[in-house]
Amino acid sequence: MNNIKFAVATDNSAEPSYYCKDNKFYRSETNQDVTTTDLPYSAFWTYPALFDGHFINLTNNVYPDEQFDLIFAAIECNPEYLHVLKKLYPNAVIVGMYKEIWNNNESVRNYIIRNTEAYIQPYPTIDFYHLHGLEQPKNAYVITHPINHKLLQEKYGTKKDETIFNYNRKVAGRHSTNNDEILKQIDLEVVNHNGEKGLQPFIKSWSRCKYLLSTDKATMGGIQSVQCAVLNTIMVGGNNDNHKILFPELTGTDVNQLVAKIKQLESDSEYRNQVQSYAYETCMNTFSYNAVRLQILNLYKELTNGN
């Protein structure tokens, strides 16, 4: 079993439906090529690319004429959409899926947990269900967010400057807390993002930096650290799940600790190389397309008893 007919569906997004073919992204209704948008660089949105699959915006009421084997259903607003999927795709294994927490509806999420064959979330270091007061699924899986490392490296791979990027923007109420205090104590040029909006301009603004500094206290998330690992930028600070996996010695928000770590990285090239190598190798084993594809195939195999 090397391939399956796969879809991700949600009712919690304004993103129009699309499908993937050979790592390109196309609108489902018009076949417009939207590969140049941020979709191929964004964690959740790249799942369909693993199997030349589909993303279905359930609120559009337009559904692919396919016989899916596996559907990840990020239904977070209206549980009736689960019954729509079951009716349209009776042979599919339907797995509940986490997408957003900012507008969390506990009753809807628990309904999906109870009425799907399994439930997935992307954070290996977090007790997701206890943290959010949810029921425990009968089959709980961690399926990490995939990253197209080859695409990132081809477009944004570059020689590093002796700079540190100040990752201090506010996103969904989250932001770094101690960056300014840390940056005052280190002898590196500071880079800030003052360019146009969008994920790709943002990546371009920090990709040349040797380090990226974050003191975000939130535990969920961390795709920024995955992108850093791919592009060989060392991410320092923060409590995000992905960061704990890739840069375990550089987590936290304590000013003195992080200043000391940056100075150690600067003075010890062997240590710096070890940090970069560990992050990259762990990233390939945990977040690469091949790694996440295997996670999904193993889930499907277990839920279908290998059939």
PDB file of N, CA, C and O in Angstrom, residues 240-281:
ATOM      1  N   ASN A 240       7.046  26.567  21.982  1.00  0.00           N
ATOM      2  CA  ASN A 240       6.202  25.834  21.052  1.00  0.00           C
ATOM      3  C   ASN A 240       6.604  24.369  20.952  1.00  0.00           C
ATOM      4  O   ASN A 240       7.770  24.015  21.093  1.00  0.00           O
ATOM      5  N   ASP A 241       5.610  23.542  20.669  1.00  0.00           N
ATOM      6  CA  ASP A 241       5.819  22.094  20.567  1.00  0.00           C
ATOM      7  C   ASP A 241       6.940  21.739  19.595  1.00  0.00           C
ATOM      8  O   ASP A 241       7.872  21.000  19.939  1.00  0.00           O
ATOM      9  N   ASN A 242       6.844  22.235  18.367  1.00  0.00           N
ATOM     10  CA  ASN A 242       7.825  21.876  17.342  1.00  0.00           C
ATOM     11  C   ASN A 242       9.233  22.304  17.727  1.00  0.00           C
ATOM     12  O   ASN A 242      10.215  21.621  17.434  1.00  0.00           O
ATOM     13  N   HIS A 243       9.337  23.457  18.396  1.00  0.00           N
ATOM     14  CA  HIS A 243      10.648  23.950  18.814  1.00  0.00           C
ATOM     15  C   HIS A 243      11.281  23.025  19.841  1.00  0.00           C
ATOM     16  O   HIS A 243      12.493  22.779  19.810  1.00  0.00           O
ATOM     17  N   LYS A 244      10.480  22.479  20.744  1.00  0.00           N
ATOM     18  CA  LYS A 244      10.993  21.550  21.744  1.00  0.00           C
ATOM     19  C   LYS A 244      11.551  20.285  21.097  1.00  0.00           C
ATOM     20  O   LYS A 244      12.466  19.654  21.626  1.00  0.00           O
ATOM     21  N   ILE A 245      10.994  19.917  19.962  1.00  0.00           N
ATOM     22  CA  ILE A 245      11.460  18.722  19.251  1.00  0.00           C
ATOM     23  C   ILE A 245      12.749  18.995  18.490  1.00  0.00           C
ATOM     24  O   ILE A 245      13.679  18.179  18.514  1.00  0.00           O
ATOM     25  N   LEU A 246      12.829  20.146  17.851  1.00  0.00           N
ATOM     26  CA  LEU A 246      13.935  20.423  16.938  1.00  0.00           C
ATOM     27  C   LEU A 246      15.125  21.115  17.601  1.00  0.00           C
ATOM     28  O   LEU A 246      16.277  20.882  17.230  1.00  0.00           O
ATOM     29  N   PHE A 247      14.845  21.998  18.539  1.00  0.00           N
ATOM     30  CA  PHE A 247      15.911  22.753  19.221  1.00  0.00           C
ATOM     31  C   PHE A 247      15.732  22.625  20.737  1.00  0.00           C
ATOM     32  O   PHE A 247      15.513  23.618  21.439  1.00  0.00           O
ATOM     33  N   PRO A 248      15.808  21.406  21.272  1.00  0.00           N
ATOM     34  CA  PRO A 248      15.433  21.178  22.677  1.00  0.00           C
ATOM     35  C   PRO A 248      16.283  21.934  23.690  1.00  0.00           C
ATOM     36  O   PRO A 248      15.796  22.250  24.781  1.00  0.00           O
ATOM     37  N   GLU A 249      17.529  22.248  23.362  1.00  0.00           N
ATOM     38  CA  GLU A 249      18.398  22.955  24.299  1.00  0.00           C
ATOM     39  C   GLU A 249      18.190  24.473  24.257  1.00  0.00           C
ATOM     40  O   GLU A 249      18.772  25.195  25.071  1.00  0.00           O
ATOM     41  N   LEU A 250      17.371  24.937  23.321  1.00  0.00           N
ATOM     42  CA  LEU A 250      17.230  26.379  23.108  1.00  0.00           C
ATOM     43  C   LEU A 250      15.815  26.870  23.374  1.00  0.00           C
ATOM     44  O   LEU A 250      15.420  27.922  22.894  1.00  0.00           O
ATOM     45  N   THR A 251      15.047  26.124  24.151  1.00  0.00           N
ATOM     46  CA  THR A 251      13.674  26.515  24.449  1.00  0.00           C
ATOM     47  C   THR A 251      13.620  27.423  25.680  1.00  0.00           C
ATOM     48  O   THR A 251      14.605  27.609  26.384  1.00  0.00           O
ATOM     49  N   GLY A 252      12.435  27.975  25.912  1.00  0.00           N
ATOM     50  CA  GLY A 252      12.225  28.816  27.087  1.00  0.00           C
ATOM     51  C   GLY A 252      12.164  30.289  26.755  1.00  0.00           C
ATOM     52  O   GLY A 252      12.340  30.710  25.603  1.00  0.00           O
ATOM     53  N   THR A 253      11.929  31.099  27.789  1.00  0.00           N
ATOM     54  CA  THR A 253      11.817  32.545  27.609  1.00  0.00           C
ATOM     55  C   THR A 253      12.694  33.306  28.601  1.00  0.00           C
ATOM     56  O   THR A 253      12.654  34.540  28.621  1.00  0.00           O
ATOM     57  N   ASP A 254      13.452  32.605  29.422  1.00  0.00           N
ATOM     58  CA  ASP A 254      14.295  33.258  30.419  1.00  0.00           C
ATOM     59  C   ASP A 254      15.411  34.066  29.755  1.00  0.00           C
ATOM     60  O   ASP A 254      16.167  33.534  28.921  1.00  0.00           O
ATOM     61  N   VAL A 255      15.519  35.318  30.093  1.00  0.00           N
ATOM     62  CA  VAL A 255      16.464  36.217  29.434  1.00  0.00           C
ATOM     63  C   VAL A 255      17.903  35.755  29.614  1.00  0.00           C
ATOM     64  O   VAL A 255      18.661  35.619  28.643  1.00  0.00           O
ATOM     65  N   ASN A 256      18.325  35.513  30.838  1.00  0.00           N
ATOM     66  CA  ASN A 256      19.722  35.145  31.096  1.00  0.00           C
ATOM     67  C   ASN A 256      20.093  33.828  30.417  1.00  0.00           C
ATOM     68  O   ASN A 256      21.193  33.693  29.863  1.00  0.00           O
ATOM     69  N   GLN A 257      19.188  32.871  30.468  1.00  0.00           N
ATOM     70  CA  GLN A 257      19.454  31.575  29.846  1.00  0.00           C
ATOM     71  C   GLN A 257      19.641  31.715  28.334  1.00  0.00           C
ATOM     72  O   GLN A 257      20.567  31.141  27.749  1.00  0.00           O
ATOM     73  N   LEU A 258      18.772  32.467  27.687  1.00  0.00           N
ATOM     74  CA  LEU A 258      18.835  32.581  26.232  1.00  0.00           C
ATOM     75  C   LEU A 258      20.021  33.430  25.786  1.00  0.00           C
ATOM     76  O   LEU A 258      20.642  33.143  24.760  1.00  0.00           O
ATOM     77  N   VAL A 259      20.351  34.462  26.528  1.00  0.00           N
ATOM     78  CA  VAL A 259      21.551  35.243  26.221  1.00  0.00           C
ATOM     79  C   VAL A 259      22.784  34.352  26.300  1.00  0.00           C
ATOM     80  O   VAL A 259      23.661  34.376  25.417  1.00  0.00           O
ATOM     81  N   ALA A 260      22.860  33.528  27.340  1.00  0.00           N
ATOM     82  CA  ALA A 260      23.994  32.622  27.499  1.00  0.00           C
ATOM     83  C   ALA A 260      24.070  31.621  26.346  1.00  0.00           C
ATOM     84  O   ALA A 260      25.166  31.310  25.848  1.00  0.00           O
ATOM     85  N   LYS A 261      22.928  31.124  25.900  1.00  0.00           N
ATOM     86  CA  LYS A 261      22.907  30.155  24.801  1.00  0.00           C
ATOM     87  C   LYS A 261      23.365  30.797  23.483  1.00  0.00           C
ATOM     88  O   LYS A 261      24.099  30.192  22.701  1.00  0.00           O
ATOM     89  N   ILE A 262      22.932  32.010  23.227  1.00  0.00           N
ATOM     90  CA  ILE A 262      23.359  32.686  22.006  1.00  0.00           C
ATOM     91  C   ILE A 262      24.871  32.915  22.029  1.00  0.00           C
ATOM     92  O   ILE A 262      25.565  32.703  21.022  1.00  0.00           O
ATOM     93  N   LYS A 263      25.394  33.314  23.162  1.00  0.00           N
ATOM     94  CA  LYS A 263      26.834  33.530  23.274  1.00  0.00           C
ATOM     95  C   LYS A 263      27.607  32.221  23.116  1.00  0.00           C
ATOM     96  O   LYS A 263      28.686  32.186  22.499  1.00  0.00           O
ATOM     97  N   GLN A 264      27.062  31.133  23.625  1.00  0.00           N
ATOM     98  CA  GLN A 264      27.701  29.831  23.442  1.00  0.00           C
ATOM     99  C   GLN A 264      27.695  29.426  21.968  1.00  0.00           C
ATOM    100  O   GLN A 264      28.698  28.928  21.443  1.00  0.00           O
ATOM    101  N   LEU A 265      26.584  29.640  21.298  1.00  0.00           N
ATOM    102  CA  LEU A 265      26.496  29.321  19.872  1.00  0.00           C
ATOM    103  C   LEU A 265      27.491  30.134  19.058  1.00  0.00           C
ATOM    104  O   LEU A 265      28.108  29.623  18.113  1.00  0.00           O
ATOM    105  N   GLU A 266      27.655  31.383  19.428  1.00  0.00           N
ATOM    106  CA  GLU A 266      28.571  32.254  18.706  1.00  0.00           C
ATOM    107  C   GLU A 266      30.041  31.886  18.947  1.00  0.00           C
ATOM    108  O   GLU A 266      30.864  32.004  18.039  1.00  0.00           O
ATOM    109  N   SER A 267      30.339  31.422  20.117  1.00  0.00           N
ATOM    110  CA  SER A 267      31.745  31.159  20.465  1.00  0.00           C
ATOM    111  C   SER A 267      32.190  29.739  20.166  1.00  0.00           C
ATOM    112  O   SER A 267      33.391  29.460  20.114  1.00  0.00           O
ATOM    113  N   ASP A 268      31.238  28.830  19.946  1.00  0.00           N
ATOM    114  CA  ASP A 268      31.566  27.410  19.775  1.00  0.00           C
ATOM    115  C   ASP A 268      30.953  26.906  18.472  1.00  0.00           C
ATOM    116  O   ASP A 268      29.790  26.509  18.431  1.00  0.00           O
ATOM    117  N   SER A 269      31.734  26.912  17.407  1.00  0.00           N
ATOM    118  CA  SER A 269      31.214  26.513  16.092  1.00  0.00           C
ATOM    119  C   SER A 269      30.836  25.029  16.050  1.00  0.00           C
ATOM    120  O   SER A 269      29.901  24.644  15.334  1.00  0.00           O
ATOM    121  N   GLU A 270      31.551  24.207  16.807  1.00  0.00           N
ATOM    122  CA  GLU A 270      31.211  22.778  16.835  1.00  0.00           C
ATOM    123  C   GLU A 270      29.828  22.570  17.447  1.00  0.00           C
ATOM    124  O   GLU A 270      29.015  21.798  16.923  1.00  0.00           O
ATOM    125  N   TYR A 271      29.567  23.269  18.538  1.00  0.00           N
ATOM    126  CA  TYR A 271      28.253  23.185  19.165  1.00  0.00           C
ATOM    127  C   TYR A 271      27.174  23.711  18.215  1.00  0.00           C
ATOM    128  O   TYR A 271      26.105  23.108  18.074  1.00  0.00           O
ATOM    129  N   ARG A 272      27.458  24.813  17.561  1.00  0.00           N
ATOM    130  CA  ARG A 272      26.503  25.398  16.617  1.00  0.00           C
ATOM    131  C   ARG A 272      26.185  24.416  15.493  1.00  0.00           C
ATOM    132  O   ARG A 272      25.019  24.230  15.117  1.00  0.00           O
ATOM    133  N   ASN A 273      27.195  23.749  14.967  1.00  0.00           N
ATOM    134  CA  ASN A 273      26.976  22.768  13.898  1.00  0.00           C
ATOM    135  C   ASN A 273      26.167  21.576  14.395  1.00  0.00           C
ATOM    136  O   ASN A 273      25.324  21.032  13.663  1.00  0.00           O
ATOM    137  N   GLN A 274      26.410  21.159  15.634  1.00  0.00           N
ATOM    138  CA  GLN A 274      25.646  20.053  16.214  1.00  0.00           C
ATOM    139  C   GLN A 274      24.174  20.407  16.334  1.00  0.00           C
ATOM    140  O   GLN A 274      23.300  19.590  16.032  1.00  0.00           O
ATOM    141  N   VAL A 275      23.908  21.632  16.763  1.00  0.00           N
ATOM    142  CA  VAL A 275      22.520  22.088  16.898  1.00  0.00           C
ATOM    143  C   VAL A 275      21.826  22.093  15.537  1.00  0.00           C
ATOM    144  O   VAL A 275      20.688  21.619  15.385  1.00  0.00           O
ATOM    145  N   GLN A 276      22.511  22.608  14.530  1.00  0.00           N
ATOM    146  CA  GLN A 276      21.932  22.669  13.187  1.00  0.00           C
ATOM    147  C   GLN A 276      21.698  21.275  12.624  1.00  0.00           C
ATOM    148  O   GLN A 276      20.641  20.995  12.040  1.00  0.00           O
ATOM    149  N   SER A 277      22.658  20.385  12.787  1.00  0.00           N
ATOM    150  CA  SER A 277      22.538  19.024  12.249  1.00  0.00           C
ATOM    151  C   SER A 277      21.409  18.259  12.923  1.00  0.00           C
ATOM    152  O   SER A 277      20.616  17.566  12.264  1.00  0.00           O
ATOM    153  N   TYR A 278      21.331  18.375  14.258  1.00  0.00           N
ATOM    154  CA  TYR A 278      20.266  17.680  14.988  1.00  0.00           C
ATOM    155  C   TYR A 278      18.894  18.179  14.534  1.00  0.00           C
ATOM    156  O   TYR A 278      17.974  17.387  14.299  1.00  0.00           O
ATOM    157  N   ALA A 279      18.749  19.497  14.417  1.00  0.00           N
ATOM    158  CA  ALA A 279      17.461  20.067  14.020  1.00  0.00           C
ATOM    159  C   ALA A 279      17.052  19.575  12.636  1.00  0.00           C
ATOM    160  O   ALA A 279      15.896  19.195  12.407  1.00  0.00           O
ATOM    161  N   TYR A 280      17.997  19.576  11.710  1.00  0.00           N
ATOM    162  CA  TYR A 280      17.657  19.182  10.332  1.00  0.00           C
ATOM    163  C   TYR A 280      17.308  17.699  10.244  1.00  0.00           C
ATOM    164  O   TYR A 280      16.300  17.321   9.626  1.00  0.00           O
ATOM    165  N   GLU A 281      18.117  16.860  10.855  1.00  0.00           N
ATOM    166  CA  GLU A 281      17.860  15.423  10.797  1.00  0.00           C
ATOM    167  C   GLU A 281      16.545  15.063  11.473  1.00  0.00           C
ATOM    168  O   GLU A 281      15.766  14.240  10.969  1.00  0.00           O
TER     169      GLU A 281
END
